[in-house]
CSV table of C-alpha atoms and ligand atoms in Angstrom, one decimal:
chain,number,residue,atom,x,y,z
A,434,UNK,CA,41.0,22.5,-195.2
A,435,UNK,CA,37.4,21.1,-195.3
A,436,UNK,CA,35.5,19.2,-193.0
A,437,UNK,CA,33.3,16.3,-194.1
A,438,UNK,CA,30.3,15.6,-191.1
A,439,UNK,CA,28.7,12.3,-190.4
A,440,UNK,CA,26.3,13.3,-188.2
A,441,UNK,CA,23.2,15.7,-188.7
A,442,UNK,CA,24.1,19.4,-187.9
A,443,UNK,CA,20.9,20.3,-185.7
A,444,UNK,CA,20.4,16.9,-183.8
A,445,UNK,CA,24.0,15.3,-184.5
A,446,UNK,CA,22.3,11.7,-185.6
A,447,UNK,CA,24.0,9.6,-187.6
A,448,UNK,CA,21.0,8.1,-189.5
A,449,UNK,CA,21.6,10.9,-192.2
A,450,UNK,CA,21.0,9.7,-195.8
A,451,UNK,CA,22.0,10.2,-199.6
A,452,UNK,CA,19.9,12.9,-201.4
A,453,UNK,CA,22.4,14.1,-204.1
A,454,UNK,CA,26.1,14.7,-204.9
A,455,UNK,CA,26.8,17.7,-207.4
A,456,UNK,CA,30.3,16.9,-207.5
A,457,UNK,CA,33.5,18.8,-206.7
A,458,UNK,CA,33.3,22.3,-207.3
A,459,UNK,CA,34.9,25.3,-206.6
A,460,UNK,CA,33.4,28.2,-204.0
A,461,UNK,CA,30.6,29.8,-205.7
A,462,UNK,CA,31.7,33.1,-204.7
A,463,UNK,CA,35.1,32.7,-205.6
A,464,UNK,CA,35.4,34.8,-209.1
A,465,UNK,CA,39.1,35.1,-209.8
A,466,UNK,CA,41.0,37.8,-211.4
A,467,UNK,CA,42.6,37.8,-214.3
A,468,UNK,CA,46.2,37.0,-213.0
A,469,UNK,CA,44.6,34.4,-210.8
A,470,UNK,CA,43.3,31.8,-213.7
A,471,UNK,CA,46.7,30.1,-214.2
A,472,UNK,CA,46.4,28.9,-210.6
A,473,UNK,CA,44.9,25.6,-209.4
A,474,UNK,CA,41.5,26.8,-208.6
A,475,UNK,CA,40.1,25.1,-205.3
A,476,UNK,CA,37.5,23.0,-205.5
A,477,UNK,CA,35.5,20.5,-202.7
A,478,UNK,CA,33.1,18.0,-203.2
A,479,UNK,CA,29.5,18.8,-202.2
A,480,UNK,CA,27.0,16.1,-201.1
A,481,UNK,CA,23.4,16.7,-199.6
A,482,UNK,CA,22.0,14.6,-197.3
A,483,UNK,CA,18.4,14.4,-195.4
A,484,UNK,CA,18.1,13.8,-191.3
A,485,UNK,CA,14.7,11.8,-191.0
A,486,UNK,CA,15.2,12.4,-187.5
A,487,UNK,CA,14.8,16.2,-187.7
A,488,UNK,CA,13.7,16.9,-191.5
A,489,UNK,CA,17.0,18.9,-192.0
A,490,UNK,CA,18.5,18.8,-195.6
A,491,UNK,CA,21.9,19.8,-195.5
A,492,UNK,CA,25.6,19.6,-197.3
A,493,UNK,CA,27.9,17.4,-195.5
A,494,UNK,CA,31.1,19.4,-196.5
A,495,UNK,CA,32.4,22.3,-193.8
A,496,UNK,CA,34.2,24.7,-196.0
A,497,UNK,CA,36.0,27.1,-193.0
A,498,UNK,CA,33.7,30.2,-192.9
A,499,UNK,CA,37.0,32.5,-193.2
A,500,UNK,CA,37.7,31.3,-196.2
A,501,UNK,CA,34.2,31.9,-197.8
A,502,UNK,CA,33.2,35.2,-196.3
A,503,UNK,CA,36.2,37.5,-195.2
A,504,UNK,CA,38.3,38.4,-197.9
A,505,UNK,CA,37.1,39.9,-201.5
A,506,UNK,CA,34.1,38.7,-200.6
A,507,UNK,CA,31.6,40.0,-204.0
A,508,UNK,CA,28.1,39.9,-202.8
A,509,UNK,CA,26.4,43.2,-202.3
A,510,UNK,CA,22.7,43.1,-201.3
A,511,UNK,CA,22.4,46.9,-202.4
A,512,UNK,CA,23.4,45.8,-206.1
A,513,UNK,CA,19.6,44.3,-206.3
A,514,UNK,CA,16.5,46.9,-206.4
A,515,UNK,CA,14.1,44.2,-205.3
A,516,UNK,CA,15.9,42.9,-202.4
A,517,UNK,CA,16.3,46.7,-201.1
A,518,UNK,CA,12.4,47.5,-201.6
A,519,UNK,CA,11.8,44.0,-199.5
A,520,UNK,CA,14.1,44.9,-197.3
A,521,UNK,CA,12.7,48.4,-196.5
A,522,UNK,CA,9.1,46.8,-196.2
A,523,UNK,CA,10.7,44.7,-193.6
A,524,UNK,CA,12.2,47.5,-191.5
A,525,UNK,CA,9.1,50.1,-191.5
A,526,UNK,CA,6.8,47.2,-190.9
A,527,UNK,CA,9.4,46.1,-187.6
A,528,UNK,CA,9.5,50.0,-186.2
A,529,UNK,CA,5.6,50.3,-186.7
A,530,UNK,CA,4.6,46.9,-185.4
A,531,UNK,CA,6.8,46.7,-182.4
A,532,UNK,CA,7.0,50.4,-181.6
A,533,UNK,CA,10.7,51.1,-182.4
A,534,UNK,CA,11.6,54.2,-181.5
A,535,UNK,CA,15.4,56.0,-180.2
A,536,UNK,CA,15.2,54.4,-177.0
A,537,UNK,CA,15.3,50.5,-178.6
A,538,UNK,CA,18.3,49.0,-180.6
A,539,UNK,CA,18.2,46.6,-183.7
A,540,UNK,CA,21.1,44.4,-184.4
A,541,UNK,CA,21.5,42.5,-188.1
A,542,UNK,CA,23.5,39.4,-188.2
A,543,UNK,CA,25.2,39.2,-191.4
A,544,UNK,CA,24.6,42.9,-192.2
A,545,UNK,CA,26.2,43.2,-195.7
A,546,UNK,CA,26.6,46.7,-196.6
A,547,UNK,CA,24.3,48.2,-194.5
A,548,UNK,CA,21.7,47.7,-196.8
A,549,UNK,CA,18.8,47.2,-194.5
A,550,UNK,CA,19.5,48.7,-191.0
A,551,UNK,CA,20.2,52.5,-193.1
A,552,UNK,CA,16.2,52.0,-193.1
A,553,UNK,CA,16.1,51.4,-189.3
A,554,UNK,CA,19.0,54.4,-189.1
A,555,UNK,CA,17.1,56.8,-191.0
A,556,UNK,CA,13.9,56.8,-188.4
A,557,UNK,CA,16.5,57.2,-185.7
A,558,UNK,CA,16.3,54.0,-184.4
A,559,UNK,CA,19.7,52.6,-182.5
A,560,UNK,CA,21.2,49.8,-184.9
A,561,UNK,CA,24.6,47.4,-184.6
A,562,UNK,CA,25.5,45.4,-187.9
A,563,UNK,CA,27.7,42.3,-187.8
A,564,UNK,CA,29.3,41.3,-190.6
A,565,UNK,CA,32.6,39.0,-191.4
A,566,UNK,CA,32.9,40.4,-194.8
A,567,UNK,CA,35.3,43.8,-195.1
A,568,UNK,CA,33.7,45.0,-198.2
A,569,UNK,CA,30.4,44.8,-197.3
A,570,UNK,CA,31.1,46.2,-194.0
A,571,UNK,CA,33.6,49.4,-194.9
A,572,UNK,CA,30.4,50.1,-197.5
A,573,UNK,CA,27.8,50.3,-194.1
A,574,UNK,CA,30.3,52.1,-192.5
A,575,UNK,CA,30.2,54.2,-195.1
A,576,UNK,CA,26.0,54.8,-195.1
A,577,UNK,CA,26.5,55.5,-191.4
A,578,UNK,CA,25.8,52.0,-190.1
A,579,UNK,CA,28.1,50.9,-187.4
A,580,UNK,CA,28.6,47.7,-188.2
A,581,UNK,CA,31.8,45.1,-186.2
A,582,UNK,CA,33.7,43.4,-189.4
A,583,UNK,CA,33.3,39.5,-187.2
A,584,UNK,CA,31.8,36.7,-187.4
A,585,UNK,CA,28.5,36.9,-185.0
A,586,UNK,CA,29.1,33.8,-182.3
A,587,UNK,CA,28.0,33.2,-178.6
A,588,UNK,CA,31.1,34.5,-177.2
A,589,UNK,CA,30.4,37.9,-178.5
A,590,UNK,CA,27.1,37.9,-177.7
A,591,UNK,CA,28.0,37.2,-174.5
A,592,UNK,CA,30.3,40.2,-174.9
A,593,UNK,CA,27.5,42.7,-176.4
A,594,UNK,CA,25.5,41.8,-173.4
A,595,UNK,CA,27.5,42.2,-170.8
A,596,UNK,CA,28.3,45.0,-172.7
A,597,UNK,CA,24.3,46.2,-171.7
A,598,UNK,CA,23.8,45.9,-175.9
A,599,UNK,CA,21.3,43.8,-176.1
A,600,UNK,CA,18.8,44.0,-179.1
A,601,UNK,CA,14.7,44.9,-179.1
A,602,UNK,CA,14.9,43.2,-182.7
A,603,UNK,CA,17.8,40.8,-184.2
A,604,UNK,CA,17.3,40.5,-187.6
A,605,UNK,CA,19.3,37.9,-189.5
A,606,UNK,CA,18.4,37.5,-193.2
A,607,UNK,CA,20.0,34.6,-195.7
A,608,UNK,CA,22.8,33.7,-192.9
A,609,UNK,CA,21.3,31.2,-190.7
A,610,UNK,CA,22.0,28.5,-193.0
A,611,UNK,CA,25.2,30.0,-193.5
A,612,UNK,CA,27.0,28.6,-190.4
A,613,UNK,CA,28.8,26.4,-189.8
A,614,UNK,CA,28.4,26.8,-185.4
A,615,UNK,CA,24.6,26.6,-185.6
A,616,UNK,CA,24.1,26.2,-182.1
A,617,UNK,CA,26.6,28.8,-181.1
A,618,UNK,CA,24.8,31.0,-183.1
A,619,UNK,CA,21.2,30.3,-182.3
A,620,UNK,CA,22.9,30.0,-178.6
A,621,UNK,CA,24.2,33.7,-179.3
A,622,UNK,CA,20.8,35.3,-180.5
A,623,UNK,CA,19.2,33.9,-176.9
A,624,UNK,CA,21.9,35.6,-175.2
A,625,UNK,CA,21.3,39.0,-177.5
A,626,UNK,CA,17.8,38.8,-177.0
A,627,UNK,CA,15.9,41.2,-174.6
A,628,UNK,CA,13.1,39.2,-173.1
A,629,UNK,CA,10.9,40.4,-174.9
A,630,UNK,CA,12.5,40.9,-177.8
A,631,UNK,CA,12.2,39.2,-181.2
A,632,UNK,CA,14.4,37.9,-183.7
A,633,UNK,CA,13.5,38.1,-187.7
A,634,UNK,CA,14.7,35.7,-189.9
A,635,UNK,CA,14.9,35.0,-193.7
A,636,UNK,CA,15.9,31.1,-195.0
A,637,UNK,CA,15.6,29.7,-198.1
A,638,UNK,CA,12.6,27.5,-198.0
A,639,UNK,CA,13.6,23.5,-199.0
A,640,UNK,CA,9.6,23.1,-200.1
A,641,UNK,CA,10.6,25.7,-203.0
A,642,UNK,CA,14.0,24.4,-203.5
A,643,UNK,CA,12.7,20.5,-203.8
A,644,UNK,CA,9.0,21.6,-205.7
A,645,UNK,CA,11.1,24.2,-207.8
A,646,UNK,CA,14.0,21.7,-208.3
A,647,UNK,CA,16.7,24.8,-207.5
A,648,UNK,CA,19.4,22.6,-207.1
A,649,UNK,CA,21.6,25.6,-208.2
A,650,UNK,CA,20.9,27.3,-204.6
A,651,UNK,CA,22.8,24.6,-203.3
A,652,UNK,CA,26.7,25.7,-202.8
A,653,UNK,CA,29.2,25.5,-200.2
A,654,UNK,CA,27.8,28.6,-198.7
A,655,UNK,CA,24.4,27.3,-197.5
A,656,UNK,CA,25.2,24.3,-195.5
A,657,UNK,CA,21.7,24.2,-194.3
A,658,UNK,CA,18.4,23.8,-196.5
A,659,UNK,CA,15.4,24.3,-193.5
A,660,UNK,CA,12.3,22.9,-193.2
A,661,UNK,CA,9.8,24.3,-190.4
A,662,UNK,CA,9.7,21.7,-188.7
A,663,UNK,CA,13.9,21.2,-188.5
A,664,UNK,CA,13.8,24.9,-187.3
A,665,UNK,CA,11.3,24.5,-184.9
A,666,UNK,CA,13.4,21.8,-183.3
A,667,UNK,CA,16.6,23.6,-183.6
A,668,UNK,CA,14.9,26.8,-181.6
A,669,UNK,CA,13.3,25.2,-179.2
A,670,UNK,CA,17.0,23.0,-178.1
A,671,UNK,CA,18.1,26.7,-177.1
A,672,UNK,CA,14.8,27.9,-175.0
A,673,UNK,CA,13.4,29.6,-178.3
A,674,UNK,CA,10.3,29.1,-179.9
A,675,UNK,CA,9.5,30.0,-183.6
A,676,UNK,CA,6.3,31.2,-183.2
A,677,UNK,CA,5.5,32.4,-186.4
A,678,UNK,CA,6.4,32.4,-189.8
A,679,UNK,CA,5.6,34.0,-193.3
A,680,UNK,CA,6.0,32.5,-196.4
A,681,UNK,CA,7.8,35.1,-199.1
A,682,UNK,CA,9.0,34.7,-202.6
A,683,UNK,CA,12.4,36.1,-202.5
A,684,UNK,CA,15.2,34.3,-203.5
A,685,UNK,CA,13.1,31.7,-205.3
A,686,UNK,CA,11.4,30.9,-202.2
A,687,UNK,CA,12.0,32.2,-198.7
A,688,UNK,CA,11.1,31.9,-194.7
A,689,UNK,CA,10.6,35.0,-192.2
A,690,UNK,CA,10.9,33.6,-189.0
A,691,UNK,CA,9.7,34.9,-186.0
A,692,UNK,CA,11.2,33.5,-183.0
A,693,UNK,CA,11.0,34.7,-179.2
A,694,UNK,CA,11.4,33.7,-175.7
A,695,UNK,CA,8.3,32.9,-174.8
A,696,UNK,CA,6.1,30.0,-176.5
A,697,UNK,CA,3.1,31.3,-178.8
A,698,UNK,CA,2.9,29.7,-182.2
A,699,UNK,CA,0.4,31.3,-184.2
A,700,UNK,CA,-2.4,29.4,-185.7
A,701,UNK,CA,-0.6,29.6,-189.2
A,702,UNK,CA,2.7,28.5,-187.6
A,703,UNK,CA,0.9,25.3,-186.5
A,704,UNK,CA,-0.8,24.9,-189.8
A,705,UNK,CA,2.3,25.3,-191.3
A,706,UNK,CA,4.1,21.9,-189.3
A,707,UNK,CA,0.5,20.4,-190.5
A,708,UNK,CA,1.1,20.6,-193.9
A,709,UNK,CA,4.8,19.7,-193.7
A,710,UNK,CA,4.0,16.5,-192.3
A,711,UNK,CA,1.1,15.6,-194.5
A,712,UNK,CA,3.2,17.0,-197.6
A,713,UNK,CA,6.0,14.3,-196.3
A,714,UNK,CA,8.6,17.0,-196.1
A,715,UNK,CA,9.5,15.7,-192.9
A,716,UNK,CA,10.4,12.4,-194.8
A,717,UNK,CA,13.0,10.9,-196.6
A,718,UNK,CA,10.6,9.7,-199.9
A,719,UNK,CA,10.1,13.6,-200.3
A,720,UNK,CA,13.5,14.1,-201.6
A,721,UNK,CA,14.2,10.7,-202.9
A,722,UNK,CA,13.7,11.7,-207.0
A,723,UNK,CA,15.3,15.5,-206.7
A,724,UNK,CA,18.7,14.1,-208.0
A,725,UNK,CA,17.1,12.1,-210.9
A,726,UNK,CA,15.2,15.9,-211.4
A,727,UNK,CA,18.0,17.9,-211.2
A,728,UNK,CA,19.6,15.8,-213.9
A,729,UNK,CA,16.5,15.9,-216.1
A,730,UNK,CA,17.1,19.8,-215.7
A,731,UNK,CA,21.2,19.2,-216.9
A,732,UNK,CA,20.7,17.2,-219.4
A,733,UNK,CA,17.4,19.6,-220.7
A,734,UNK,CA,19.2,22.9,-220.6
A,735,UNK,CA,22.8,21.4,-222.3
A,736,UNK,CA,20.0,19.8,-225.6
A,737,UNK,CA,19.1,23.4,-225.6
A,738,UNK,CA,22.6,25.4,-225.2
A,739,UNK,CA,23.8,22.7,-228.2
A,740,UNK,CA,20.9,23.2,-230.3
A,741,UNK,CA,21.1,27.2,-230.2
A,742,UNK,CA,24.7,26.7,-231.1
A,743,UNK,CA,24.5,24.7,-234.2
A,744,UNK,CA,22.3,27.9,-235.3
A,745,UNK,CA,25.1,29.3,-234.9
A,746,UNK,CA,23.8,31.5,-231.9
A,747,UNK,CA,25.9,33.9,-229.7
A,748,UNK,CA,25.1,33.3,-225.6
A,749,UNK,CA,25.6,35.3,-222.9
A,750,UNK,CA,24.4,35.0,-219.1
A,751,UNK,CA,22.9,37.4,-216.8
A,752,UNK,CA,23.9,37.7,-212.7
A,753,UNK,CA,27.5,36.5,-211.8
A,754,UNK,CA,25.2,34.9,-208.8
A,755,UNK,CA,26.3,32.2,-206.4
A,756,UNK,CA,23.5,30.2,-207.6
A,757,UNK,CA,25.1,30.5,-211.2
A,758,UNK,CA,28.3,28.9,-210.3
A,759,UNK,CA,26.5,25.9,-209.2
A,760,UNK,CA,24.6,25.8,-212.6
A,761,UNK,CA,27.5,26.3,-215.0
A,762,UNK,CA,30.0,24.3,-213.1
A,763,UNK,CA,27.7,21.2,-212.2
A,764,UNK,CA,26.3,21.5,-215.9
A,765,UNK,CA,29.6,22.3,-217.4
A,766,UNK,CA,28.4,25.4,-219.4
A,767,UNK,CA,32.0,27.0,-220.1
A,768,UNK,CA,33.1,28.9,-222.9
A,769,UNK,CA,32.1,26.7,-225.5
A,770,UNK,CA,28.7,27.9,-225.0
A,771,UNK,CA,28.6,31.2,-222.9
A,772,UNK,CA,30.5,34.2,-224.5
A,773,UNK,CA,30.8,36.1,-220.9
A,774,UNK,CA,28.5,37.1,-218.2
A,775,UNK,CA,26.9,40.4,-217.2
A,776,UNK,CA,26.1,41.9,-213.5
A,777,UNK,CA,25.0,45.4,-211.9
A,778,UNK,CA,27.7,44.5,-209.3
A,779,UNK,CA,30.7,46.6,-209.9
A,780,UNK,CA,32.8,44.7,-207.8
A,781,UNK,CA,31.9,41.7,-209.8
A,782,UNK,CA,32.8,43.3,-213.3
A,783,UNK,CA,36.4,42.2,-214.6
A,784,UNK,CA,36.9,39.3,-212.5
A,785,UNK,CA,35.3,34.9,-213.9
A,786,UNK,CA,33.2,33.0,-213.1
A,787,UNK,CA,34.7,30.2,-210.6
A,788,UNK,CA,35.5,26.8,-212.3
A,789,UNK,CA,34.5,27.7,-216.1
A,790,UNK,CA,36.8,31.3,-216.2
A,791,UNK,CA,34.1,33.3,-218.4
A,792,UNK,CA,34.5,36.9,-218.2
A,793,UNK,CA,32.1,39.2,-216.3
A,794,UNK,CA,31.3,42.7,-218.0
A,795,UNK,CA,28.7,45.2,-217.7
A,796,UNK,CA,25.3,44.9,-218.2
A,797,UNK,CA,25.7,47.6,-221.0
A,798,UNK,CA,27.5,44.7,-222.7
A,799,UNK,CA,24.0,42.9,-223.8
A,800,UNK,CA,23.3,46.4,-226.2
A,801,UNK,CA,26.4,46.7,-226.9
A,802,UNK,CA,27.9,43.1,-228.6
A,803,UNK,CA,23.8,42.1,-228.7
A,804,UNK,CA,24.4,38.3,-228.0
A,805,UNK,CA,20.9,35.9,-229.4
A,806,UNK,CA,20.6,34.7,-226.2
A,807,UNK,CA,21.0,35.5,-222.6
A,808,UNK,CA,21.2,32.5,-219.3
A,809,UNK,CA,19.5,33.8,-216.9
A,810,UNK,CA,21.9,32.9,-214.0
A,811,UNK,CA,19.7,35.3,-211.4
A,812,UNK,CA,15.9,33.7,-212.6
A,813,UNK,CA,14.8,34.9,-208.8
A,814,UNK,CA,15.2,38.4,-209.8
A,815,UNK,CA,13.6,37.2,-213.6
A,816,UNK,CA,10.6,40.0,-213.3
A,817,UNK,CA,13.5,42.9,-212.4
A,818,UNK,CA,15.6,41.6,-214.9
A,819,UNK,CA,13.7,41.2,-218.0
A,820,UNK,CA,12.5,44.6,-217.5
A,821,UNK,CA,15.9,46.2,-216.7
A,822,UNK,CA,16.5,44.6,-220.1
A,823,UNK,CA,13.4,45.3,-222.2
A,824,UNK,CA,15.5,47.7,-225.0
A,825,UNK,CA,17.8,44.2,-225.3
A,826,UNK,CA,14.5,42.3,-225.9
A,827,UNK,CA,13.1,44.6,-228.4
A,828,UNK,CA,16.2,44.3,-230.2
A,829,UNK,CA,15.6,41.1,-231.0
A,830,UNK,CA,17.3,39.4,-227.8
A,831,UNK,CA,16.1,36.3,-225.7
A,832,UNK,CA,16.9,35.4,-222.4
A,833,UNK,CA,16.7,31.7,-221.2
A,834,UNK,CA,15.6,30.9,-217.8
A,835,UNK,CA,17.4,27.2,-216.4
A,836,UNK,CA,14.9,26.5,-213.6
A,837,UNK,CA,13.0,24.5,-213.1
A,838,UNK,CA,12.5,24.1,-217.2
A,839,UNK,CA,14.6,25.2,-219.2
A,840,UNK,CA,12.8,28.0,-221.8
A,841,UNK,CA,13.4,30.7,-223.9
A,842,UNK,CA,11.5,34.1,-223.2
A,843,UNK,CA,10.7,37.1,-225.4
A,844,UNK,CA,9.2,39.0,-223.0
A,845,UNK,CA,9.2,40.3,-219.2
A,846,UNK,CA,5.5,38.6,-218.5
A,847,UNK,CA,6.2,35.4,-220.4
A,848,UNK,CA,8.8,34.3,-217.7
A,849,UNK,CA,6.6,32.4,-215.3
B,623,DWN,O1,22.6,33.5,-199.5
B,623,DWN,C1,23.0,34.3,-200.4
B,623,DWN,C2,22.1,34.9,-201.4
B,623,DWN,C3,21.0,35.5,-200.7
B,623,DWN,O2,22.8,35.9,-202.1
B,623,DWN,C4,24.5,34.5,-200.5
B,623,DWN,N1,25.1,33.3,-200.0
B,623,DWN,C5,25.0,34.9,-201.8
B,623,DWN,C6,24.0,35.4,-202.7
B,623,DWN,O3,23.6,34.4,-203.6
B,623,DWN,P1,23.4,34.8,-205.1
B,623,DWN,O4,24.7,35.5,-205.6
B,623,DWN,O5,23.0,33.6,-205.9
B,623,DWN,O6,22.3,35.9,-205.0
B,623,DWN,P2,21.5,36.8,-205.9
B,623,DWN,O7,21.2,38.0,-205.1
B,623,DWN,O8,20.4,36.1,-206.5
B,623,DWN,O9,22.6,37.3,-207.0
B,623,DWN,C7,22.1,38.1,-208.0
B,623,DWN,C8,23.2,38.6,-208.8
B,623,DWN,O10,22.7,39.3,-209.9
B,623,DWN,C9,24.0,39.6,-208.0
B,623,DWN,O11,25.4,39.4,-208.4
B,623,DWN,C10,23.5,40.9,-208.5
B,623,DWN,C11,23.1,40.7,-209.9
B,623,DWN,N2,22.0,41.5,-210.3
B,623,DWN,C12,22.2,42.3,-211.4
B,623,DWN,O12,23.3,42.3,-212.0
B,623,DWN,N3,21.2,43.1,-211.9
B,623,DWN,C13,20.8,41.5,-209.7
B,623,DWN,C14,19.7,42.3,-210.1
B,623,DWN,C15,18.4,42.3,-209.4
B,623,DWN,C16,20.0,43.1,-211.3
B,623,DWN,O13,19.1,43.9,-211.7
């Protein structure tokens, strides 16, 4: 079903090399019902490699994109309070700094639930989301986005703009190293693209995942793990130019892109490919010890998960995330340490965990069967979190947070 590359996705060498293998595991996003668990569960291997040639970390391993995003597929961006405010602050920043008005139109690739365009629909500004996932996309139906339940491509950009839709702004946030046509896609945004309009994109930033050691963000999902500089290079092979970028926190470390028709990089744009070269991102040697971290991190939190039950302690884990399938299942924290796992996400609640079958309840659950300790499976939301959960922590509870030490917190401002 999967397909294993040998050459780099952006600039299709072949001189791609080892970084780190996380073994064979199943889809991150793949919790299972109940009557599900006494099936074989899938699972495919997944191996990073770097492309010296242009800087892009990525997983070799093609899982097909219908199989990870279409059906029952359980992530909700409206489920987290922080990732609607920075979403928000996106859009009203967008309509006041580009003049958006009722005679432009917005279209978000990978539009969820409509969780960010309802801001864009509310100042009566045109908007058209994209999404593959039904879910998501009945639920911005449902908040009066019009959305199309598809995968975004060229061909339907080509579509849309012979259709006359094309867009003032594309946004496209946490997708771009989602897929598995990357030139198709990039190929498509060109095509969707007034003149001169400008797309808006969010990435996960390597820097943060390599200086942060979140190995856990690595999953099929996210094929890609960008660099500036690979991005740069991977805009400017379809007559884009990333011209500027910001540097945000979310997600443990994110890119918003700018990226137009016309070549303009900004002074902090160029500063930015500066400090990637002098930092050696853009080399090989700059990932060369992340595996040997990330098993300093494994070996770390499972001393600590074995220690607190010899106590004995009850444990518990908070966020049924993506990024927490990667940690439990590459760390092998099943049952034997984790009593079940709570999330805000309703249509996360009943179903396990993929590969380790733990339960997923309620965040009520914490108060109600009071577990010692709480895994922090969503530490990028830690701040939210901890003070979603304060009555837990005066009870007497603890949370622990995996990356990139493990430790144990008593409090919402001792996290960082
Ligand atoms: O790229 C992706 C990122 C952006 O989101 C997708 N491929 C899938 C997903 O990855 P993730 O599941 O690791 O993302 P989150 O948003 O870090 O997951 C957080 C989980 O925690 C969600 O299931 C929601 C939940 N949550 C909660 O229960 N209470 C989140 C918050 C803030 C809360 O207060």
């Amino acid at each position: 079903m999967n397909e294993t590359r040998t050459t780099c996705r952006i600039c299709h060498s072949a001189e791609i090399q080892p970084v780190l293998s996380l073994g064979t595991t199943p889809l991150a996003d793949a919790l299972r019902r109940n009557d599900q668990l006494s099936q074989v569960e899938p699972k495919f291997p997944l191996n990073v490699v770097f492309c010296p040639k242009c800087s892009l970390l990525q997983v070799l391993e093609t899982v097909p994109p219908e199989v990870l995003f279409c059906r029952d597929y359980p992530y909700y961006s409206s489920f987290s309070p922080a990732l609607l405010k920075h979403s928000r602050e996106n859009a009203l920043d967008l309509i006041h700094s580009r003049g958006l008005n009722s005679s432009s139109m917005v279209i978000e690739l990978a539009s969820n639930d409509g969780y960010l365009l309802k801001n864009f629909v509310e100042q009566e500004v045109p908007v058209l989301g994209i999404d593959p996932a039904e879910g998501p996309a009945r639920a911005a139906q449902a908040v009066n986005v019009p959305t199309l339940c598809t995968f975004f491509s060229e061909s339907l950009a080509r579509e849309l703009a012979a259709d006359g839709k094309t867009a003032d702004v594309i946004i496209g946030n946490n997708v771009l190293a989602h897929v598995a046509d990357l030139h198709g896609f990039v190929e498509g945004i060109r095509l969707l693209l007034k003149e001169n309009g400008v797309a808006v994109i969010e990435v996960p930033y390597v820097k943060d995942l390599v200086d942060h050691c979140e190995f856990d963000t690595i999953y099929h999902e996210h094929l890609c793990y960008f660099s500036i500089t690979a991005l740069d290079h991977l805009f400017r092979m379809h007559s884009l130019f990333l011209n500027d970028v910001k540097h945000l926190s979310i997600h443990g470390g994110s890119l918003r892109l700018y990226v137009e028709k016309k070549e303009n990089a900004s002074a902090n744009l160029r500063s930015m490919l500066r400090a990637e070269a002098d930092e050696k991102i853009i080399s090989f040697s700059y990932y060369q010890n992340f595996a040997e971290k990330v098993q300093v991190i494994r070996h770390e939190l499972i001393r600590l998960l074995s220690g607190l039950k010899t106590q004995p302690a009850r444990i518990a884990a908070y966020g049924a995330a993506a990024k927490g399938s990667t940690l439990i299942n590459y760390c092998d924290i099943g049952p034997k340490f984790v009593d079940f796992v709570v999330d805000r996400n309703t249509h996360k609640q009943g179903l396990f965990m993929p590969g380790q079958d733990i339960p997923v309840l309620a965040p009520e659950a914490l108060l109600d069967k009071k577990p010692d300790y709480v895994l922090l499976l969503a530490w990028n939301f830690a701040n939210e979190i901890l003070e979603q959960q304060k009555a837990y922590l005066e009870s007497g509870g603890r949370f622990i947070i995996p990356v990139p030490t493990p430790r144990v917190v008593c409090s919402p401002f001792q996290q960082s």
